[in-house]
């Protein structure tokens, strides 16, 4: 069955519709002929289901791949992913991302596609804005996004990406009506009052008890409690009471990324999450949806890392963060601020 390479498509005669489309859903019928994308054509040529000619000259597989690589950006990567998905038994068709993928047991005309698949090289920088644009496209047509990352050896790792709201179940900061001064000492804040220290730590899991009479708070925890008017903060050097603005300025000098971390921390706390440092896991925070007792601490569900809205992922860095999160049974969340609102994107490895 011979096809002709015309621009970036391979065109086959009408008989191919019954043999290739009606049974296996390759290509698209158009004007009484079957039109294949370059990836579909390469797959079928490699399986010796079709032959392909250009200007009446037959092309072998090597010649076709070289030609297709000049016609389609990232052809080699897309072919690797297309071939993998087809050999897993999926029906795959082109889409506004790279491919749309049908659920097992489904096919075009029977069920809607379930996923949009975006193909990316491990060496390719991946802007957060690209991920969010694809998520928005998928959302508009009720699809999910899969990132197919192809490494230098041609192996594929699949990641699912989705927006999440990060709703928790702990809204109220429990202080038993106590309001006391706290002191900024170096890069942390100390609450001296034992009752407030106990209430904040045991009631809402703020800070670390150095002993039962003294609570140590991180900069983001301190800023949150200051903004909520739960505590007053006094500069340990000058003895002056600090406004939220002054405290934030000092915190930013201590930690240049304080603003992004604080926005993320505040957003998570306001949504009812209990937020603690994620330093041991290589991220900014770990979060708990609910804590009933400090003594019976539940498993934290998420690792959260604050990034700027214009962040560009290095894929090895992304892979490392996700692998670590999943090795400790957590989901990896990236938080960023847009229009003064914190947004959360959940990226994790998935199996197809």
Short mmCIF file of the C-alpha atoms (twelve columns), coordinates in Angstrom:
data_MODEL
# 
_entry.id   MODEL 
# 
loop_
_atom_site.group_PDB 
_atom_site.id 
_atom_site.type_symbol 
_atom_site.label_atom_id 
_atom_site.label_alt_id 
_atom_site.label_comp_id 
_atom_site.label_asym_id 
_atom_site.label_seq_id 
_atom_site.Cartn_x 
_atom_site.Cartn_y 
_atom_site.Cartn_z 
_atom_site.pdbx_PDB_model_num 
ATOM 1   C CA . UNK A 1   0.000   0.000  0.000  1 
ATOM 2   C CA . UNK A 2   1.834   3.089  -1.246 1 
ATOM 3   C CA . UNK A 3   1.572   6.582  0.164  1 
ATOM 4   C CA . UNK A 4   2.860   9.853  -1.238 1 
ATOM 5   C CA . UNK A 5   4.716   12.378 0.923  1 
ATOM 6   C CA . UNK A 6   3.033   15.727 0.308  1 
ATOM 7   C CA . UNK A 7   4.464   18.573 2.420  1 
ATOM 8   C CA . UNK A 8   4.134   17.297 6.022  1 
ATOM 9   C CA . UNK A 9   1.575   14.557 5.358  1 
ATOM 10  C CA . UNK A 10  1.535   11.136 3.729  1 
ATOM 11  C CA . UNK A 11  -1.500  10.563 1.488  1 
ATOM 12  C CA . UNK A 12  -2.857  7.074  0.712  1 
ATOM 13  C CA . UNK A 13  -5.643  6.042  -1.635 1 
ATOM 14  C CA . UNK A 14  -9.190  5.200  -0.540 1 
ATOM 15  C CA . UNK A 15  -8.494  1.491  0.111  1 
ATOM 16  C CA . UNK A 16  -6.300  2.506  3.086  1 
ATOM 17  C CA . UNK A 17  -9.330  3.906  4.922  1 
ATOM 18  C CA . UNK A 18  -10.842 0.457  5.406  1 
ATOM 19  C CA . UNK A 19  -7.527  -1.228 6.165  1 
ATOM 20  C CA . UNK A 20  -5.816  1.351  8.378  1 
ATOM 21  C CA . UNK A 21  -8.435  3.751  9.730  1 
ATOM 22  C CA . UNK A 22  -11.596 1.714  10.185 1 
ATOM 23  C CA . UNK A 23  -9.831  -1.060 12.117 1 
ATOM 24  C CA . UNK A 24  -6.841  0.653  13.788 1 
ATOM 25  C CA . UNK A 25  -7.611  4.390  13.581 1 
ATOM 26  C CA . UNK A 26  -4.471  5.528  11.808 1 
ATOM 27  C CA . UNK A 27  -4.755  8.904  10.109 1 
ATOM 28  C CA . UNK A 28  -7.835  10.821 9.038  1 
ATOM 29  C CA . UNK A 29  -10.087 10.257 6.023  1 
ATOM 30  C CA . UNK A 30  -10.173 13.350 3.862  1 
ATOM 31  C CA . UNK A 31  -11.612 13.853 0.369  1 
ATOM 32  C CA . UNK A 32  -11.836 10.099 -0.224 1 
ATOM 33  C CA . UNK A 33  -8.229  9.452  0.789  1 
ATOM 34  C CA . UNK A 34  -6.374  8.721  4.034  1 
ATOM 35  C CA . UNK A 35  -4.064  11.383 5.416  1 
ATOM 36  C CA . UNK A 36  -1.307  10.318 7.842  1 
ATOM 37  C CA . UNK A 37  0.891   12.498 10.042 1 
ATOM 38  C CA . UNK A 38  4.639   11.968 9.764  1 
ATOM 39  C CA . UNK A 39  4.779   10.042 13.047 1 
ATOM 40  C CA . UNK A 40  1.935   7.728  11.978 1 
ATOM 41  C CA . UNK A 41  3.554   7.198  8.602  1 
ATOM 42  C CA . UNK A 42  6.954   6.410  10.133 1 
ATOM 43  C CA . UNK A 43  5.382   3.876  12.478 1 
ATOM 44  C CA . UNK A 44  3.515   2.107  9.690  1 
ATOM 45  C CA . UNK A 45  6.553   2.222  7.388  1 
ATOM 46  C CA . UNK A 46  8.716   0.704  10.110 1 
ATOM 47  C CA . UNK A 47  6.186   -2.122 10.495 1 
ATOM 48  C CA . UNK A 48  6.111   -2.577 6.715  1 
ATOM 49  C CA . UNK A 49  2.394   -1.835 6.568  1 
ATOM 50  C CA . UNK A 50  2.894   0.858  3.924  1 
ATOM 51  C CA . UNK A 51  5.493   2.150  1.478  1 
ATOM 52  C CA . UNK A 52  6.171   5.848  0.887  1 
ATOM 53  C CA . UNK A 53  7.390   7.761  -2.128 1 
ATOM 54  C CA . UNK A 54  8.450   11.350 -2.723 1 
ATOM 55  C CA . UNK A 55  8.211   12.677 -6.266 1 
ATOM 56  C CA . UNK A 56  7.731   9.071  -7.461 1 
ATOM 57  C CA . UNK A 57  10.932  7.971  -5.713 1 
ATOM 58  C CA . UNK A 58  10.499  5.276  -3.021 1 
ATOM 59  C CA . UNK A 59  11.844  6.165  0.426  1 
ATOM 60  C CA . UNK A 60  13.224  3.564  2.776  1 
ATOM 61  C CA . UNK A 61  12.802  3.999  6.533  1 
ATOM 62  C CA . UNK A 62  16.123  5.804  6.989  1 
ATOM 63  C CA . UNK A 63  15.414  8.216  4.134  1 
ATOM 64  C CA . UNK A 64  11.908  8.928  5.365  1 
ATOM 65  C CA . UNK A 65  13.048  9.628  8.939  1 
ATOM 66  C CA . UNK A 66  15.738  12.040 7.729  1 
ATOM 67  C CA . UNK A 67  13.182  13.818 5.532  1 
ATOM 68  C CA . UNK A 68  10.539  13.938 8.271  1 
ATOM 69  C CA . UNK A 69  13.077  15.344 10.761 1 
ATOM 70  C CA . UNK A 70  13.482  18.355 8.498  1 
ATOM 71  C CA . UNK A 71  9.732   18.808 8.138  1 
ATOM 72  C CA . UNK A 72  8.597   18.424 11.760 1 
ATOM 73  C CA . UNK A 73  10.147  19.929 14.871 1 
ATOM 74  C CA . UNK A 74  11.217  17.243 17.378 1 
ATOM 75  C CA . UNK A 75  10.093  14.508 14.964 1 
ATOM 76  C CA . UNK A 76  12.510  11.932 16.454 1 
ATOM 77  C CA . UNK A 77  11.121  12.467 19.964 1 
ATOM 78  C CA . UNK A 78  7.501   12.412 18.838 1 
ATOM 79  C CA . UNK A 79  8.108   9.212  16.898 1 
ATOM 80  C CA . UNK A 80  9.649   7.551  19.982 1 
ATOM 81  C CA . UNK A 81  6.618   8.497  22.106 1 
ATOM 82  C CA . UNK A 82  4.058   7.613  19.422 1 
ATOM 83  C CA . UNK A 83  5.656   4.203  18.873 1 
ATOM 84  C CA . UNK A 84  5.752   3.523  22.611 1 
ATOM 85  C CA . UNK A 85  2.100   4.420  23.129 1 
ATOM 86  C CA . UNK A 86  0.924   2.415  20.117 1 
ATOM 87  C CA . UNK A 87  2.876   -0.625 21.275 1 
ATOM 88  C CA . UNK A 88  1.230   -0.310 24.684 1 
ATOM 89  C CA . UNK A 89  -2.107  -0.757 22.914 1 
ATOM 90  C CA . UNK A 90  -3.330  2.835  22.965 1 
ATOM 91  C CA . UNK A 91  -5.053  4.658  20.138 1 
ATOM 92  C CA . UNK A 92  -3.180  7.904  19.507 1 
ATOM 93  C CA . UNK A 93  -4.047  10.860 17.325 1 
ATOM 94  C CA . UNK A 94  -2.463  14.295 16.767 1 
ATOM 95  C CA . UNK A 95  -3.641  17.205 18.928 1 
ATOM 96  C CA . UNK A 96  -2.951  20.850 19.749 1 
ATOM 97  C CA . UNK A 97  -0.288  19.695 22.236 1 
ATOM 98  C CA . UNK A 98  1.372   16.783 20.428 1 
ATOM 99  C CA . UNK A 99  -0.987  13.822 20.807 1 
ATOM 100 C CA . UNK A 100 -4.334  12.974 22.259 1 
ATOM 101 C CA . UNK A 101 -4.603  9.592  23.922 1 
ATOM 102 C CA . UNK A 102 -7.712  7.445  24.222 1 
ATOM 103 C CA . UNK A 103 -8.440  5.351  27.318 1 
ATOM 104 C CA . UNK A 104 -7.924  1.605  27.149 1 
ATOM 105 C CA . UNK A 105 -10.952 0.047  25.478 1 
ATOM 106 C CA . UNK A 106 -11.792 3.342  23.802 1 
ATOM 107 C CA . UNK A 107 -11.122 4.666  20.335 1 
ATOM 108 C CA . UNK A 108 -12.112 7.567  18.056 1 
ATOM 109 C CA . UNK A 109 -15.836 7.599  17.439 1 
ATOM 110 C CA . UNK A 110 -16.556 5.500  20.517 1 
ATOM 111 C CA . UNK A 111 -15.120 7.445  23.449 1 
ATOM 112 C CA . UNK A 112 -13.559 10.888 23.871 1 
ATOM 113 C CA . UNK A 113 -9.800  11.093 24.300 1 
ATOM 114 C CA . UNK A 114 -8.685  11.113 27.934 1 
ATOM 115 C CA . UNK A 115 -5.294  12.826 27.743 1 
ATOM 116 C CA . UNK A 116 -3.319  15.429 25.867 1 
ATOM 117 C CA . UNK A 117 0.317   14.322 25.621 1 
ATOM 118 C CA . UNK A 118 3.122   16.867 25.406 1 
ATOM 119 C CA . UNK A 119 6.516   15.555 24.244 1 
ATOM 120 C CA . UNK A 120 9.632   17.144 25.762 1 
ATOM 121 C CA . UNK A 121 13.363  16.385 25.567 1 
ATOM 122 C CA . UNK A 122 15.214  16.026 28.881 1 
ATOM 123 C CA . UNK A 123 17.574  18.796 27.691 1 
ATOM 124 C CA . UNK A 124 14.744  21.183 26.862 1 
ATOM 125 C CA . UNK A 125 13.986  24.013 29.335 1 
ATOM 126 C CA . UNK A 126 10.321  23.828 30.311 1 
ATOM 127 C CA . UNK A 127 8.707   27.152 31.277 1 
ATOM 128 C CA . UNK A 128 5.992   27.050 33.920 1 
ATOM 129 C CA . UNK A 129 3.903   29.248 31.600 1 
ATOM 130 C CA . UNK A 130 3.962   26.477 28.954 1 
ATOM 131 C CA . UNK A 131 2.682   23.907 31.454 1 
ATOM 132 C CA . UNK A 132 -0.097  26.210 32.615 1 
ATOM 133 C CA . UNK A 133 -1.095  27.035 29.036 1 
ATOM 134 C CA . UNK A 134 -1.407  23.338 28.209 1 
ATOM 135 C CA . UNK A 135 -3.368  22.741 31.421 1 
ATOM 136 C CA . UNK A 136 -5.794  25.491 30.463 1 
ATOM 137 C CA . UNK A 137 -6.184  24.052 26.952 1 
ATOM 138 C CA . UNK A 138 -6.844  20.596 28.388 1 
ATOM 139 C CA . UNK A 139 -9.298  21.929 30.970 1 
ATOM 140 C CA . UNK A 140 -11.382 23.640 28.281 1 
ATOM 141 C CA . UNK A 141 -12.027 20.290 26.589 1 
ATOM 142 C CA . UNK A 142 -12.075 18.160 29.755 1 
ATOM 143 C CA . UNK A 143 -8.785  16.421 29.196 1 
ATOM 144 C CA . UNK A 144 -5.795  15.678 31.427 1 
ATOM 145 C CA . UNK A 145 -2.205  16.584 30.608 1 
ATOM 146 C CA . UNK A 146 0.619   14.065 30.354 1 
ATOM 147 C CA . UNK A 147 4.232   15.202 29.917 1 
ATOM 148 C CA . UNK A 148 6.290   12.608 28.044 1 
ATOM 149 C CA . UNK A 149 9.935   13.341 28.857 1 
ATOM 150 C CA . UNK A 150 12.397  11.589 26.529 1 
ATOM 151 C CA . UNK A 151 15.919  11.176 27.905 1 
ATOM 152 C CA . UNK A 152 19.165  10.986 25.954 1 
ATOM 153 C CA . UNK A 153 18.887  7.200  25.624 1 
ATOM 154 C CA . UNK A 154 15.349  7.346  24.249 1 
ATOM 155 C CA . UNK A 155 13.649  6.176  27.455 1 
ATOM 156 C CA . UNK A 156 10.359  7.883  28.292 1 
ATOM 157 C CA . UNK A 157 9.148   9.015  31.704 1 
ATOM 158 C CA . UNK A 158 5.513   10.066 31.914 1 
ATOM 159 C CA . UNK A 159 4.346   12.780 34.295 1 
ATOM 160 C CA . UNK A 160 0.815   13.923 34.997 1 
ATOM 161 C CA . UNK A 161 0.294   17.627 35.680 1 
ATOM 162 C CA . UNK A 162 -2.810  19.184 37.189 1 
ATOM 163 C CA . UNK A 163 -3.968  22.198 39.109 1 
ATOM 164 C CA . UNK A 164 -4.931  21.615 42.722 1 
ATOM 165 C CA . UNK A 165 -6.629  23.815 45.305 1 
ATOM 166 C CA . UNK A 166 -4.734  22.498 48.384 1 
ATOM 167 C CA . UNK A 167 -7.750  22.681 50.683 1 
ATOM 168 C CA . UNK A 168 -7.051  21.661 54.284 1 
ATOM 169 C CA . UNK A 169 -9.207  21.310 57.385 1 
ATOM 170 C CA . UNK A 170 -7.569  23.569 59.978 1 
ATOM 171 C CA . UNK A 171 -8.809  27.139 59.609 1 
ATOM 172 C CA . UNK A 172 -8.539  28.611 63.074 1 
ATOM 173 C CA . UNK A 173 -5.290  29.640 64.746 1 
ATOM 174 C CA . UNK A 174 -5.808  28.494 68.315 1 
ATOM 175 C CA . UNK A 175 -4.311  30.853 70.953 1 
ATOM 176 C CA . UNK A 176 -6.923  30.733 73.724 1 
ATOM 177 C CA . UNK A 177 -7.177  34.529 73.470 1 
ATOM 178 C CA . UNK A 178 -3.543  35.101 74.461 1 
ATOM 179 C CA . UNK A 179 -1.509  37.799 72.703 1 
ATOM 180 C CA . UNK A 180 2.125   38.366 73.654 1 
ATOM 181 C CA . UNK A 181 5.355   39.871 72.418 1 
ATOM 182 C CA . UNK A 182 7.901   37.807 70.521 1 
ATOM 183 C CA . UNK A 183 11.526  38.668 69.818 1 
ATOM 184 C CA . UNK A 184 13.393  38.608 66.503 1 
ATOM 185 C CA . UNK A 185 16.757  37.041 67.334 1 
ATOM 186 C CA . UNK A 186 18.990  36.507 64.333 1 
ATOM 187 C CA . UNK A 187 17.039  34.602 61.664 1 
ATOM 188 C CA . UNK A 188 14.172  33.364 63.847 1 
ATOM 189 C CA . UNK A 189 11.580  34.579 66.336 1 
ATOM 190 C CA . UNK A 190 11.155  33.433 69.916 1 
ATOM 191 C CA . UNK A 191 7.930   33.446 71.919 1 
ATOM 192 C CA . UNK A 192 8.707   33.499 75.624 1 
ATOM 193 C CA . UNK A 193 5.203   33.200 77.066 1 
ATOM 194 C CA . UNK A 194 4.667   29.513 77.972 1 
ATOM 195 C CA . UNK A 195 0.874   29.603 77.579 1 
ATOM 196 C CA . UNK A 196 0.991   31.128 74.093 1 
ATOM 197 C CA . UNK A 197 3.877   28.846 73.129 1 
ATOM 198 C CA . UNK A 198 1.886   25.791 74.186 1 
ATOM 199 C CA . UNK A 199 -1.349  26.992 72.523 1 
ATOM 200 C CA . UNK A 200 0.286   27.776 69.164 1 
ATOM 201 C CA . UNK A 201 2.329   24.604 69.015 1 
ATOM 202 C CA . UNK A 202 -0.172  22.083 70.306 1 
ATOM 203 C CA . UNK A 203 -3.255  23.789 68.868 1 
ATOM 204 C CA . UNK A 204 -2.044  24.674 65.359 1 
ATOM 205 C CA . UNK A 205 1.453   23.147 65.091 1 
ATOM 206 C CA . UNK A 206 3.348   26.447 64.825 1 
ATOM 207 C CA . UNK A 207 7.046   26.475 65.542 1 
ATOM 208 C CA . UNK A 208 9.275   24.177 67.547 1 
ATOM 209 C CA . UNK A 209 9.196   23.969 71.339 1 
ATOM 210 C CA . UNK A 210 12.748  24.366 72.582 1 
ATOM 211 C CA . UNK A 211 11.272  23.418 75.924 1 
ATOM 212 C CA . UNK A 212 7.768   23.842 77.289 1 
ATOM 213 C CA . UNK A 213 8.321   27.544 78.031 1 
ATOM 214 C CA . UNK A 214 9.819   28.770 74.754 1 
ATOM 215 C CA . UNK A 215 8.629   28.488 71.134 1 
ATOM 216 C CA . UNK A 216 10.897  29.075 68.148 1 
ATOM 217 C CA . UNK A 217 9.178   30.320 64.973 1 
ATOM 218 C CA . UNK A 218 10.478  30.462 61.409 1 
ATOM 219 C CA . UNK A 219 10.387  33.760 59.530 1 
ATOM 220 C CA . UNK A 220 7.290   32.808 57.511 1 
ATOM 221 C CA . UNK A 221 5.428   31.547 60.585 1 
ATOM 222 C CA . UNK A 222 6.281   34.752 62.436 1 
ATOM 223 C CA . UNK A 223 5.137   36.963 59.579 1 
ATOM 224 C CA . UNK A 224 1.858   35.057 59.332 1 
ATOM 225 C CA . UNK A 225 1.096   35.378 63.044 1 
ATOM 226 C CA . UNK A 226 2.131   39.051 62.994 1 
ATOM 227 C CA . UNK A 227 -0.201  39.788 60.060 1 
ATOM 228 C CA . UNK A 228 -3.021  37.920 61.836 1 
ATOM 229 C CA . UNK A 229 -2.310  40.090 64.933 1 
ATOM 230 C CA . UNK A 230 -1.698  37.038 67.082 1 
ATOM 231 C CA . UNK A 231 1.726   38.306 68.188 1 
ATOM 232 C CA . UNK A 232 3.772   41.516 68.277 1 
ATOM 233 C CA . UNK A 233 7.392   41.224 67.200 1 
ATOM 234 C CA . UNK A 234 10.178  43.226 68.834 1 
ATOM 235 C CA . UNK A 235 13.569  43.616 67.202 1 
ATOM 236 C CA . UNK A 236 16.051  41.897 69.505 1 
ATOM 237 C CA . UNK A 237 18.752  44.484 68.732 1 
ATOM 238 C CA . UNK A 238 16.883  47.800 68.752 1 
ATOM 239 C CA . UNK A 239 14.008  46.883 71.038 1 
ATOM 240 C CA . UNK A 240 11.577  48.457 68.551 1 
ATOM 241 C CA . UNK A 241 8.192   46.922 67.743 1 
ATOM 242 C CA . UNK A 242 8.169   45.895 64.079 1 
ATOM 243 C CA . UNK A 243 5.278   46.465 61.690 1 
ATOM 244 C CA . UNK A 244 4.538   43.738 59.187 1 
ATOM 245 C CA . UNK A 245 6.238   45.793 56.463 1 
ATOM 246 C CA . UNK A 246 9.390   46.345 58.538 1 
ATOM 247 C CA . UNK A 247 9.537   42.706 59.563 1 
ATOM 248 C CA . UNK A 248 9.154   41.576 55.942 1 
ATOM 249 C CA . UNK A 249 11.993  43.911 54.913 1 
ATOM 250 C CA . UNK A 250 14.270  42.449 57.566 1 
ATOM 251 C CA . UNK A 251 13.231  38.889 56.649 1 
ATOM 252 C CA . UNK A 252 14.003  39.567 52.972 1 
ATOM 253 C CA . UNK A 253 17.494  40.760 53.864 1 
ATOM 254 C CA . UNK A 254 17.999  37.517 55.780 1 
ATOM 255 C CA . UNK A 255 16.380  35.333 53.096 1 
ATOM 256 C CA . UNK A 256 16.099  36.945 49.624 1 
ATOM 257 C CA . UNK A 257 13.310  34.547 48.550 1 
ATOM 258 C CA . UNK A 258 11.245  35.368 51.647 1 
ATOM 259 C CA . UNK A 259 8.440   37.113 49.734 1 
ATOM 260 C CA . UNK A 260 7.680   34.124 47.493 1 
ATOM 261 C CA . UNK A 261 7.910   31.694 50.386 1 
ATOM 262 C CA . UNK A 262 5.675   33.854 52.559 1 
ATOM 263 C CA . UNK A 263 2.964   34.215 49.913 1 
ATOM 264 C CA . UNK A 264 2.934   30.437 49.519 1 
ATOM 265 C CA . UNK A 265 2.907   29.852 53.279 1 
ATOM 266 C CA . UNK A 266 0.082   32.334 53.824 1 
ATOM 267 C CA . UNK A 267 -1.966  30.856 50.975 1 
ATOM 268 C CA . UNK A 268 -1.596  27.336 52.351 1 
ATOM 269 C CA . UNK A 269 -2.371  28.307 55.947 1 
ATOM 270 C CA . UNK A 270 -5.419  30.315 54.871 1 
ATOM 271 C CA . UNK A 271 -6.675  27.230 53.032 1 
ATOM 272 C CA . UNK A 272 -6.462  25.183 56.205 1 
ATOM 273 C CA . UNK A 273 -3.163  23.392 55.619 1 
ATOM 274 C CA . UNK A 274 -0.649  22.978 58.430 1 
ATOM 275 C CA . UNK A 275 2.676   24.031 56.940 1 
ATOM 276 C CA . UNK A 276 6.126   22.990 58.157 1 
ATOM 277 C CA . UNK A 277 9.589   23.179 56.662 1 
ATOM 278 C CA . UNK A 278 10.399  20.768 53.857 1 
ATOM 279 C CA . UNK A 279 14.162  21.293 54.091 1 
ATOM 280 C CA . UNK A 280 14.929  17.622 54.782 1 
ATOM 281 C CA . UNK A 281 13.119  16.760 51.541 1 
ATOM 282 C CA . UNK A 282 14.776  19.452 49.424 1 
ATOM 283 C CA . UNK A 283 11.660  21.659 49.216 1 
ATOM 284 C CA . UNK A 284 10.372  24.726 51.006 1 
ATOM 285 C CA . UNK A 285 7.455   23.129 52.845 1 
ATOM 286 C CA . UNK A 286 5.676   19.921 53.758 1 
ATOM 287 C CA . UNK A 287 1.983   20.146 54.562 1 
ATOM 288 C CA . UNK A 288 -0.658  18.347 56.606 1 
ATOM 289 C CA . UNK A 289 -4.353  18.562 55.770 1 
ATOM 290 C CA . UNK A 290 -5.326  18.090 59.399 1 
ATOM 291 C CA . UNK A 291 -3.638  17.503 62.746 1 
ATOM 292 C CA . UNK A 292 -5.628  16.289 65.733 1 
ATOM 293 C CA . UNK A 293 -2.672  15.796 68.038 1 
ATOM 294 C CA . UNK A 294 1.035   16.652 67.895 1 
ATOM 295 C CA . UNK A 295 1.708   13.396 69.708 1 
ATOM 296 C CA . UNK A 296 -0.075  11.430 66.958 1 
ATOM 297 C CA . UNK A 297 1.216   13.236 63.918 1 
ATOM 298 C CA . UNK A 298 -0.205  11.966 60.637 1 
ATOM 299 C CA . UNK A 299 1.732   11.520 57.402 1 
ATOM 300 C CA . UNK A 300 2.248   14.763 55.455 1 
ATOM 301 C CA . UNK A 301 0.722   14.449 52.017 1 
ATOM 302 C CA . UNK A 302 2.523   17.122 50.018 1 
ATOM 303 C CA . UNK A 303 5.899   18.726 49.465 1 
ATOM 304 C CA . UNK A 304 5.502   22.321 48.282 1 
ATOM 305 C CA . UNK A 305 8.105   24.459 46.570 1 
ATOM 306 C CA . UNK A 306 7.565   28.167 45.893 1 
ATOM 307 C CA . UNK A 307 8.645   29.342 42.442 1 
ATOM 308 C CA . UNK A 308 8.206   32.617 40.506 1 
ATOM 309 C CA . UNK A 309 5.536   32.841 37.842 1 
ATOM 310 C CA . UNK A 310 8.195   33.037 35.126 1 
ATOM 311 C CA . UNK A 311 10.088  29.994 36.407 1 
ATOM 312 C CA . UNK A 312 11.737  27.747 33.832 1 
ATOM 313 C CA . UNK A 313 12.189  24.124 34.904 1 
ATOM 314 C CA . UNK A 314 15.399  22.251 34.208 1 
ATOM 315 C CA . UNK A 315 14.014  18.766 33.685 1 
ATOM 316 C CA . UNK A 316 16.681  16.936 35.660 1 
ATOM 317 C CA . UNK A 317 15.881  19.225 38.591 1 
ATOM 318 C CA . UNK A 318 12.164  18.559 38.144 1 
ATOM 319 C CA . UNK A 319 12.720  14.806 37.923 1 
ATOM 320 C CA . UNK A 320 14.856  14.842 41.082 1 
ATOM 321 C CA . UNK A 321 12.231  16.731 43.101 1 
ATOM 322 C CA . UNK A 322 9.392   14.464 41.986 1 
ATOM 323 C CA . UNK A 323 11.377  11.262 42.503 1 
ATOM 324 C CA . UNK A 324 12.276  12.316 46.055 1 
ATOM 325 C CA . UNK A 325 8.674   13.279 46.861 1 
ATOM 326 C CA . UNK A 326 7.318   9.968  45.622 1 
ATOM 327 C CA . UNK A 327 10.013  7.999  47.463 1 
ATOM 328 C CA . UNK A 328 8.562   9.347  50.732 1 
ATOM 329 C CA . UNK A 329 4.931   8.862  49.564 1 
ATOM 330 C CA . UNK A 330 4.170   12.525 48.907 1 
ATOM 331 C CA . UNK A 331 2.979   14.554 45.947 1 
ATOM 332 C CA . UNK A 332 5.172   17.368 44.610 1 
ATOM 333 C CA . UNK A 333 3.426   20.732 44.440 1 
ATOM 334 C CA . UNK A 334 4.839   23.855 42.831 1 
ATOM 335 C CA . UNK A 335 3.300   27.111 44.075 1 
ATOM 336 C CA . UNK A 336 3.455   30.417 42.235 1 
ATOM 337 C CA . UNK A 337 1.679   33.763 42.501 1 
ATOM 338 C CA . UNK A 338 -0.322  35.340 39.709 1 
ATOM 339 C CA . UNK A 339 -2.565  38.399 40.057 1 
ATOM 340 C CA . UNK A 340 -1.824  38.338 43.818 1 
ATOM 341 C CA . UNK A 341 -3.309  34.863 44.091 1 
ATOM 342 C CA . UNK A 342 -1.319  31.734 44.855 1 
ATOM 343 C CA . UNK A 343 -1.804  28.920 42.363 1 
ATOM 344 C CA . UNK A 344 -0.714  25.308 42.803 1 
ATOM 345 C CA . UNK A 345 0.338   22.784 40.183 1 
ATOM 346 C CA . UNK A 346 0.766   19.116 41.094 1 
ATOM 347 C CA . UNK A 347 3.316   17.205 38.974 1 
ATOM 348 C CA . UNK A 348 4.052   13.533 39.538 1 
ATOM 349 C CA . UNK A 349 5.215   10.414 37.741 1 
ATOM 350 C CA . UNK A 350 2.472   8.268  36.263 1 
ATOM 351 C CA . UNK A 351 2.201   4.894  34.580 1 
ATOM 352 C CA . UNK A 352 0.345   4.354  31.342 1 
# 
